[in-house]
Amino acid sequence: MNDAFQKDCLEILAQRVKRGEITRRRFAQLAGMLLAGAPLALRSTGAAAEAKQLVFVNWGGDAVTAYDKAYGQPFQKETGISVKQDGSGPTEGAIIAQFKSGAPSWDIVDADPFSAISLGKQGMMEPIDYHVVDKNKTRKGFGWDYAASTYFFSYVIAYDSEKYGKEAPKGMADFFDVKKFPGKRSLYKWGAAMWEAALLGDGVAPEKLYPLDLKRAHDKISAFKENVVAYWGGGSESQSLLLNGEASMAIIWSTRASLIEQDSGGRIKFIWDQGLMSPGAMAVIKGNPGGRDNAMKFIASAQDPQRQLVMFDMLGQGPANPATDALIPADKKRLNPVDPANFSKQIPLDMDWYAANYGPALDAYTKIISA
């Protein structure tokens, strides 16, 4: 689920630059880097790491610029170790291929925590050294043996307020109630968070979601199919479905929901209630060429609150370090998925459950929605 989300972050960043929504100073910095050809220089797909160098693999495009500005440049200034940004995309299959090559060229990957957990148990990832990476700079419950959380996003309910007037949905039960809230719906086509949404809509209490009752979730999703106009695969698709009026309500990424609200002039609104929060993380491939110790130092440096603030500004990522919350301007706090006021209304996805069950669960979900 992370790769699709990350690609959407890049698309959002590109749109914000075009609109001039990023501050003039930051825009000038980005423009300067682009004019200087920095992204091209940094797109080192397959680049071999050298001494005094790490290779950080993200999802490409403008994430190269964002990660370099937020994390790469400050780390090099502090340590003298350069960080090449590789935008080729650290899919689980690509990480496995890197490890099995016997000579990985990647050091740190922007990974789904559940993938890192699963691959770590198979001996492919380095354990996170929490003597270097500070667990106190992560939110409680979001530091795993093989991955350290660095950001968050959420799956939230967005709805067309003109169709429902003053009546707003209050959670997943309302999302699945087409008598109370008539109109078509849209769901995510990759299953993540849709199981939890279906169970919440079927009356399961948030604290009793895990382990997920997949049969009950799939029965709910199957019975609801006639009300679904489309299963979106990318953020722009979810945005179009709501803006064009094809869907009256959809479960979409929080980063995209704030844009839809803006683009619709407030017609499309969203709620944090029963949002499903998903963490992103950094992980280290075992046998990485730049060295385990340097990789851990890099992850630790990425915990800096100011650096995570840059990622919030540029990509809309909710910061992993709670200390960053206080640095976010008052008028932007409502857009932060992990702001205390928003966090308390949501349910985090259980990465250990996903590590053990995601593959077969997704296969079953895909069969249902494509039948």
GROMACS .gro file of C-alpha atoms in nm:
model
  371
    1MET     CA    1   0.000   0.000   0.000
    2ASN     CA    2   0.294   0.233   0.061
    3ASP     CA    3   0.413   0.252  -0.298
    4ALA     CA    4   0.079   0.374  -0.429
    5PHE     CA    5   0.055   0.626  -0.145
    6GLN     CA    6   0.408   0.753  -0.201
    7LYS     CA    7   0.350   0.800  -0.571
    8ASP     CA    8   0.045   1.005  -0.486
    9CYS     CA    9   0.249   1.224  -0.249
   10LEU     CA   10   0.476   1.305  -0.538
   11GLU     CA   11   0.184   1.401  -0.756
   12ILE     CA   12   0.050   1.625  -0.481
   13LEU     CA   13   0.385   1.795  -0.438
   14ALA     CA   14   0.408   1.863  -0.810
   15GLN     CA   15   0.063   2.021  -0.803
   16ARG     CA   16   0.150   2.237  -0.503
   17VAL     CA   17   0.462   2.366  -0.671
   18LYS     CA   18   0.263   2.453  -0.982
   19ARG     CA   19   0.001   2.634  -0.775
   20GLY     CA   20   0.261   2.827  -0.578
   21GLU     CA   21   0.124   2.687  -0.250
   22ILE     CA   22   0.471   2.617  -0.119
   23THR     CA   23   0.627   2.929   0.032
   24ARG     CA   24   0.819   3.155  -0.202
   25ARG     CA   25   1.144   3.081  -0.026
   26ARG     CA   26   1.090   2.707  -0.042
   27PHE     CA   27   0.967   2.730  -0.398
   28ALA     CA   28   1.282   2.922  -0.490
   29GLN     CA   29   1.494   2.654  -0.326
   30LEU     CA   30   1.313   2.380  -0.515
   31ALA     CA   31   1.329   2.571  -0.840
   32GLY     CA   32   1.698   2.631  -0.790
   33MET     CA   33   1.760   2.263  -0.739
   34LEU     CA   34   1.553   2.172  -1.040
   35LEU     CA   35   1.728   2.427  -1.260
   36ALA     CA   36   2.059   2.297  -1.138
   37GLY     CA   37   1.957   1.950  -1.242
   38ALA     CA   38   1.986   1.816  -0.889
   39PRO     CA   39   1.706   1.561  -0.921
   40LEU     CA   40   1.861   1.415  -1.231
   41ALA     CA   41   2.192   1.395  -1.057
   42LEU     CA   42   2.032   1.230  -0.759
   43ARG     CA   43   1.827   0.974  -0.948
   44SER     CA   44   2.089   0.709  -0.919
   45THR     CA   45   1.887   0.397  -0.988
   46GLY     CA   46   2.111   0.104  -0.924
   47ALA     CA   47   2.391   0.326  -0.809
   48ALA     CA   48   2.660   0.141  -0.621
   49ALA     CA   49   2.718   0.278  -0.278
   50GLU     CA   50   3.069   0.390  -0.210
   51ALA     CA   51   3.266   0.471   0.099
   52LYS     CA   52   3.118   0.771   0.280
   53GLN     CA   53   2.796   0.726   0.094
   54LEU     CA   54   2.450   0.584   0.159
   55VAL     CA   55   2.177   0.506  -0.092
   56PHE     CA   56   1.825   0.586   0.025
   57VAL     CA   57   1.552   0.436  -0.191
   58ASN     CA   58   1.217   0.612  -0.216
   59TRP     CA   59   0.941   0.627  -0.473
   60GLY     CA   60   1.095   0.867  -0.721
   61GLY     CA   61   0.990   1.192  -0.888
   62ASP     CA   62   0.981   1.490  -0.656
   63ALA     CA   63   1.028   1.270  -0.347
   64VAL     CA   64   1.392   1.273  -0.449
   65THR     CA   65   1.397   1.647  -0.391
   66ALA     CA   66   1.194   1.630  -0.070
   67TYR     CA   67   1.395   1.355   0.096
   68ASP     CA   68   1.721   1.513  -0.009
   69LYS     CA   69   1.623   1.850   0.135
   70ALA     CA   70   1.468   1.717   0.456
   71TYR     CA   71   1.712   1.438   0.539
   72GLY     CA   72   1.998   1.392   0.292
   73GLN     CA   73   2.160   1.734   0.293
   74PRO     CA   74   2.149   1.786   0.673
   75PHE     CA   75   2.294   1.438   0.729
   76GLN     CA   76   2.583   1.503   0.492
   77LYS     CA   77   2.650   1.836   0.661
   78GLU     CA   78   2.665   1.666   1.002
   79THR     CA   79   2.861   1.353   0.911
   80GLY     CA   80   3.031   1.407   0.577
   81ILE     CA   81   2.842   1.104   0.446
   82SER     CA   82   2.655   1.178   0.124
   83VAL     CA   83   2.312   1.027   0.067
   84LYS     CA   84   2.217   0.942  -0.287
   85GLN     CA   85   1.843   0.939  -0.347
   86ASP     CA   86   1.732   0.645  -0.560
   87GLY     CA   87   1.376   0.685  -0.682
   88SER     CA   88   1.329   0.341  -0.832
   89GLY     CA   89   1.079   0.228  -0.566
   90PRO     CA   90   1.153  -0.020  -0.284
   91THR     CA   91   0.875  -0.269  -0.350
   92GLU     CA   92   0.890  -0.584  -0.140
   93GLY     CA   93   0.994  -0.782  -0.449
   94ALA     CA   94   1.274  -0.536  -0.527
   95ILE     CA   95   1.405  -0.554  -0.171
   96ILE     CA   96   1.407  -0.934  -0.188
   97ALA     CA   97   1.591  -0.918  -0.521
   98GLN     CA   98   1.850  -0.681  -0.371
   99PHE     CA   99   1.913  -0.911  -0.078
  100LYS     CA  100   1.923  -1.229  -0.283
  101SER     CA  101   2.172  -1.075  -0.525
  102GLY     CA  102   2.429  -1.116  -0.248
  103ALA     CA  103   2.558  -0.766  -0.319
  104PRO     CA  104   2.282  -0.514  -0.250
  105SER     CA  105   2.339  -0.162  -0.377
  106TRP     CA  106   2.072  -0.011  -0.149
  107ASP     CA  107   2.117   0.090   0.214
  108ILE     CA  108   1.793   0.237   0.352
  109VAL     CA  109   1.445   0.189   0.210
  110ASP     CA  110   1.117   0.375   0.256
  111ALA     CA  111   0.917   0.063   0.336
  112ASP     CA  112   0.583  -0.057   0.456
  113PRO     CA  113   0.649  -0.159   0.817
  114PHE     CA  114   0.470  -0.490   0.764
  115SER     CA  115   0.698  -0.571   0.470
  116ALA     CA  116   1.006  -0.493   0.679
  117ILE     CA  117   0.870  -0.707   0.964
  118SER     CA  118   0.806  -1.000   0.731
  119LEU     CA  119   1.140  -0.972   0.548
  120GLY     CA  120   1.324  -0.918   0.875
  121LYS     CA  121   1.192  -1.244   1.014
  122GLN     CA  122   1.326  -1.407   0.697
  123GLY     CA  123   1.671  -1.266   0.767
  124MET     CA  124   1.673  -1.002   0.494
  125MET     CA  125   1.664  -0.685   0.706
  126GLU     CA  126   1.887  -0.544   0.977
  127PRO     CA  127   1.731  -0.509   1.322
  128ILE     CA  128   1.684  -0.143   1.411
  129ASP     CA  129   1.949  -0.041   1.662
  130TYR     CA  130   1.746   0.140   1.925
  131HIS     CA  131   2.066   0.242   2.100
  132VAL     CA  132   2.115   0.477   1.805
  133VAL     CA  133   1.759   0.532   1.683
  134ASP     CA  134   1.568   0.692   1.970
  135LYS     CA  135   1.244   0.509   2.041
  136ASN     CA  136   1.135   0.807   2.249
  137LYS     CA  137   1.121   1.004   1.925
  138THR     CA  138   0.855   0.773   1.782
  139ARG     CA  139   0.494   0.743   1.885
  140LYS     CA  140   0.424   0.463   2.127
  141GLY     CA  141   0.374   0.134   1.944
  142PHE     CA  142   0.530   0.249   1.615
  143GLY     CA  143   0.887   0.125   1.651
  144TRP     CA  144   0.933  -0.230   1.528
  145ASP     CA  145   1.227  -0.471   1.532
  146TYR     CA  146   1.303  -0.417   1.161
  147ALA     CA  147   1.148  -0.078   1.083
  148ALA     CA  148   1.134   0.264   1.251
  149SER     CA  149   0.833   0.483   1.173
  150THR     CA  150   0.909   0.814   1.008
  151TYR     CA  151   0.565   0.936   0.895
  152PHE     CA  152   0.190   0.867   0.889
  153PHE     CA  153  -0.109   0.901   0.661
  154SER     CA  154  -0.472   0.796   0.708
  155TYR     CA  155  -0.766   0.650   0.521
  156VAL     CA  156  -1.056   0.889   0.596
  157ILE     CA  157  -1.418   0.939   0.492
  158ALA     CA  158  -1.466   1.223   0.242
  159TYR     CA  159  -1.819   1.324   0.147
  160ASP     CA  160  -2.021   1.564  -0.069
  161SER     CA  161  -2.170   1.810   0.180
  162GLU     CA  162  -2.415   1.950  -0.076
  163LYS     CA  163  -2.588   1.614  -0.096
  164TYR     CA  164  -2.619   1.574   0.277
  165GLY     CA  165  -2.666   1.931   0.395
  166LYS     CA  166  -2.596   1.971   0.762
  167GLU     CA  167  -2.599   1.597   0.815
  168ALA     CA  168  -2.242   1.468   0.818
  169PRO     CA  169  -2.126   1.106   0.850
  170LYS     CA  170  -1.986   1.023   1.190
  171GLY     CA  171  -1.805   0.700   1.113
  172MET     CA  172  -1.797   0.381   0.908
  173ALA     CA  173  -2.153   0.278   1.001
  174ASP     CA  174  -2.271   0.590   0.821
  175PHE     CA  175  -2.042   0.521   0.527
  176PHE     CA  176  -2.210   0.186   0.468
  177ASP     CA  177  -2.562   0.321   0.536
  178VAL     CA  178  -2.698   0.421   0.195
  179LYS     CA  179  -3.048   0.476   0.331
  180LYS     CA  180  -2.934   0.746   0.570
  181PHE     CA  181  -2.671   0.879   0.325
  182PRO     CA  182  -2.789   0.796  -0.031
  183GLY     CA  183  -2.544   0.784  -0.317
  184LYS     CA  184  -2.258   0.586  -0.463
  185ARG     CA  185  -1.939   0.506  -0.276
  186SER     CA  186  -1.575   0.447  -0.365
  187LEU     CA  187  -1.327   0.215  -0.191
  188TYR     CA  188  -0.953   0.147  -0.226
  189LYS     CA  189  -0.874  -0.137  -0.461
  190TRP     CA  190  -0.578  -0.274  -0.265
  191GLY     CA  191  -0.767  -0.380   0.044
  192ALA     CA  192  -0.560  -0.206   0.310
  193ALA     CA  193  -0.791  -0.040   0.565
  194MET     CA  194  -1.098  -0.154   0.371
  195TRP     CA  195  -1.125  -0.465   0.589
  196GLU     CA  196  -1.121  -0.251   0.902
  197ALA     CA  197  -1.373  -0.009   0.750
  198ALA     CA  198  -1.612  -0.294   0.663
  199LEU     CA  199  -1.590  -0.442   1.012
  200LEU     CA  200  -1.644  -0.105   1.179
  201GLY     CA  201  -1.939  -0.052   0.946
  202ASP     CA  202  -2.073  -0.391   1.052
  203GLY     CA  203  -2.066  -0.296   1.416
  204VAL     CA  204  -1.731  -0.427   1.537
  205ALA     CA  205  -1.587  -0.209   1.813
  206PRO     CA  206  -1.250  -0.043   1.731
  207GLU     CA  207  -1.074  -0.217   2.020
  208LYS     CA  208  -1.194  -0.556   1.895
  209LEU     CA  209  -1.088  -0.522   1.530
  210TYR     CA  210  -0.773  -0.738   1.554
  211PRO     CA  211  -0.722  -1.011   1.461
  212LEU     CA  212  -0.945  -0.917   1.169
  213ASP     CA  213  -1.244  -1.138   1.098
  214LEU     CA  214  -1.178  -1.154   0.725
  215LYS     CA  215  -1.484  -1.362   0.645
  216ARG     CA  216  -1.710  -1.108   0.810
  217ALA     CA  217  -1.527  -0.821   0.638
  218HIS     CA  218  -1.545  -0.985   0.296
  219ASP     CA  219  -1.914  -1.069   0.342
  220LYS     CA  220  -1.980  -0.703   0.418
  221ILE     CA  221  -1.776  -0.584   0.120
  222SER     CA  222  -1.940  -0.835  -0.113
  223ALA     CA  223  -2.292  -0.737  -0.006
  224PHE     CA  224  -2.207  -0.368  -0.054
  225LYS     CA  225  -2.072  -0.396  -0.409
  226GLU     CA  226  -2.384  -0.261  -0.583
  227ASN     CA  227  -2.329   0.070  -0.403
  228VAL     CA  228  -1.967   0.110  -0.515
  229VAL     CA  229  -1.915   0.315  -0.830
  230ALA     CA  230  -1.541   0.247  -0.849
  231TYR     CA  231  -1.245   0.104  -0.659
  232TRP     CA  232  -0.980   0.374  -0.688
  233GLY     CA  233  -0.615   0.289  -0.728
  234GLY     CA  234  -0.451   0.633  -0.712
  235GLY     CA  235  -0.518   0.958  -0.528
  236SER     CA  236  -0.608   1.157  -0.838
  237GLU     CA  237  -0.870   0.897  -0.925
  238SER     CA  238  -1.030   0.923  -0.582
  239GLN     CA  239  -1.030   1.301  -0.618
  240SER     CA  240  -1.201   1.291  -0.959
  241LEU     CA  241  -1.473   1.054  -0.841
  242LEU     CA  242  -1.578   1.296  -0.569
  243LEU     CA  243  -1.530   1.621  -0.759
  244ASN     CA  244  -1.723   1.490  -1.061
  245GLY     CA  245  -2.008   1.375  -0.841
  246GLU     CA  246  -1.977   1.008  -0.938
  247ALA     CA  247  -1.928   0.919  -0.574
  248SER     CA  248  -2.108   1.089  -0.288
  249MET     CA  249  -1.875   0.941  -0.030
  250ALA     CA  250  -1.536   0.769  -0.044
  251ILE     CA  251  -1.264   0.635   0.183
  252ILE     CA  252  -0.946   0.807   0.063
  253TRP     CA  253  -0.599   0.915   0.179
  254SER     CA  254  -0.594   1.209   0.418
  255THR     CA  255  -0.335   1.391   0.208
  256ARG     CA  256  -0.569   1.384  -0.089
  257ALA     CA  257  -0.878   1.468   0.121
  258SER     CA  258  -0.738   1.806   0.219
  259LEU     CA  259  -0.673   1.887  -0.147
  260ILE     CA  260  -1.024   1.786  -0.251
  261GLU     CA  261  -1.170   2.008   0.019
  262GLN     CA  262  -0.968   2.297  -0.119
  263ASP     CA  263  -1.036   2.225  -0.486
  264SER     CA  264  -1.411   2.193  -0.430
  265GLY     CA  265  -1.434   2.519  -0.238
  266GLY     CA  266  -1.537   2.328   0.072
  267ARG     CA  267  -1.810   2.124  -0.098
  268ILE     CA  268  -1.623   1.801  -0.036
  269LYS     CA  269  -1.544   1.763   0.333
  270PHE     CA  270  -1.373   1.492   0.534
  271ILE     CA  271  -1.375   1.361   0.888
  272TRP     CA  272  -1.110   1.201   1.108
  273ASP     CA  273  -1.367   0.993   1.297
  274GLN     CA  274  -1.280   0.624   1.259
  275GLY     CA  275  -1.001   0.712   1.018
  276LEU     CA  276  -0.758   0.427   0.970
  277MET     CA  277  -0.402   0.540   1.032
  278SER     CA  278  -0.113   0.387   0.840
  279PRO     CA  279   0.256   0.435   0.929
  280GLY     CA  280   0.549   0.459   0.689
  281ALA     CA  281   0.899   0.363   0.796
  282MET     CA  282   1.267   0.337   0.716
  283ALA     CA  283   1.438  -0.001   0.712
  284VAL     CA  284   1.788  -0.131   0.631
  285ILE     CA  285   1.870  -0.420   0.398
  286LYS     CA  286   2.103  -0.674   0.559
  287GLY     CA  287   2.451  -0.652   0.410
  288ASN     CA  288   2.397  -0.294   0.292
  289PRO     CA  289   2.709  -0.153   0.129
  290GLY     CA  290   2.722   0.171   0.329
  291GLY     CA  291   2.734  -0.013   0.658
  292ARG     CA  292   2.473  -0.087   0.920
  293ASP     CA  293   2.603   0.174   1.164
  294ASN     CA  294   2.588   0.461   0.915
  295ALA     CA  295   2.239   0.355   0.808
  296MET     CA  296   2.120   0.363   1.169
  297LYS     CA  297   2.275   0.707   1.216
  298PHE     CA  298   2.082   0.828   0.912
  299ILE     CA  299   1.751   0.698   1.048
  300ALA     CA  300   1.827   0.863   1.381
  301SER     CA  301   1.897   1.193   1.207
  302ALA     CA  302   1.562   1.170   1.027
  303GLN     CA  303   1.391   1.181   1.367
  304ASP     CA  304   1.474   1.549   1.400
  305PRO     CA  305   1.147   1.744   1.445
  306GLN     CA  306   1.244   2.022   1.204
  307ARG     CA  307   1.332   1.771   0.933
  308GLN     CA  308   1.001   1.593   0.972
  309LEU     CA  309   0.830   1.933   0.953
  310VAL     CA  310   0.983   1.975   0.607
  311MET     CA  311   0.823   1.647   0.500
  312PHE     CA  312   0.486   1.758   0.638
  313ASP     CA  313   0.510   2.082   0.444
  314MET     CA  314   0.626   1.922   0.121
  315LEU     CA  315   0.443   1.589   0.110
  316GLY     CA  316   0.175   1.619   0.377
  317GLN     CA  317   0.321   1.335   0.581
  318GLY     CA  318   0.216   1.324   0.945
  319PRO     CA  319   0.537   1.331   1.154
  320ALA     CA  320   0.653   1.025   1.347
  321ASN     CA  321   0.819   1.236   1.614
  322PRO     CA  322   0.550   1.382   1.844
  323ALA     CA  323   0.773   1.685   1.905
  324THR     CA  324   0.702   1.797   1.548
  325ASP     CA  325   0.333   1.848   1.626
  326ALA     CA  326   0.406   2.168   1.817
  327LEU     CA  327   0.597   2.312   1.519
  328ILE     CA  328   0.304   2.285   1.280
  329PRO     CA  329   0.121   2.618   1.237
  330ALA     CA  330  -0.220   2.638   1.403
  331ASP     CA  331  -0.406   2.663   1.073
  332LYS     CA  332  -0.241   2.342   0.947
  333LYS     CA  333  -0.287   2.126   1.257
  334ARG     CA  334  -0.624   2.000   1.144
  335LEU     CA  335  -0.452   1.847   0.838
  336ASN     CA  336  -0.201   1.650   1.045
  337PRO     CA  337  -0.325   1.290   1.084
  338VAL     CA  338  -0.130   1.246   1.407
  339ASP     CA  339  -0.215   1.576   1.571
  340PRO     CA  340  -0.345   1.474   1.916
  341ALA     CA  341  -0.694   1.602   1.838
  342ASN     CA  342  -0.710   1.391   1.519
  343PHE     CA  343  -0.514   1.090   1.645
  344SER     CA  344  -0.762   1.021   1.924
  345LYS     CA  345  -1.046   0.974   1.674
  346GLN     CA  346  -0.866   0.712   1.464
  347ILE     CA  347  -0.753   0.351   1.467
  348PRO     CA  348  -0.395   0.257   1.366
  349LEU     CA  349  -0.353  -0.035   1.129
  350ASP     CA  350  -0.189  -0.331   1.302
  351MET     CA  351   0.139  -0.388   1.117
  352ASP     CA  352   0.201  -0.725   1.281
  353TRP     CA  353  -0.134  -0.850   1.152
  354TYR     CA  354  -0.051  -0.719   0.804
  355ALA     CA  355   0.291  -0.884   0.811
  356ALA     CA  356   0.129  -1.222   0.874
  357ASN     CA  357  -0.185  -1.192   0.661
  358TYR     CA  358  -0.169  -0.924   0.391
  359GLY     CA  359  -0.085  -1.141   0.089
  360PRO     CA  360  -0.369  -1.397   0.113
  361ALA     CA  361  -0.612  -1.133   0.243
  362LEU     CA  362  -0.546  -0.915  -0.061
  363ASP     CA  363  -0.593  -1.210  -0.298
  364ALA     CA  364  -0.936  -1.280  -0.148
  365TYR     CA  365  -1.035  -0.911  -0.152
  366THR     CA  366  -0.931  -0.872  -0.517
  367LYS     CA  367  -1.140  -1.173  -0.621
  368ILE     CA  368  -1.447  -1.025  -0.452
  369ILE     CA  369  -1.428  -0.676  -0.600
  370SER     CA  370  -1.334  -0.798  -0.949
  371ALA     CA  371  -1.603  -1.068  -0.971
   0.00000   0.00000   0.00000
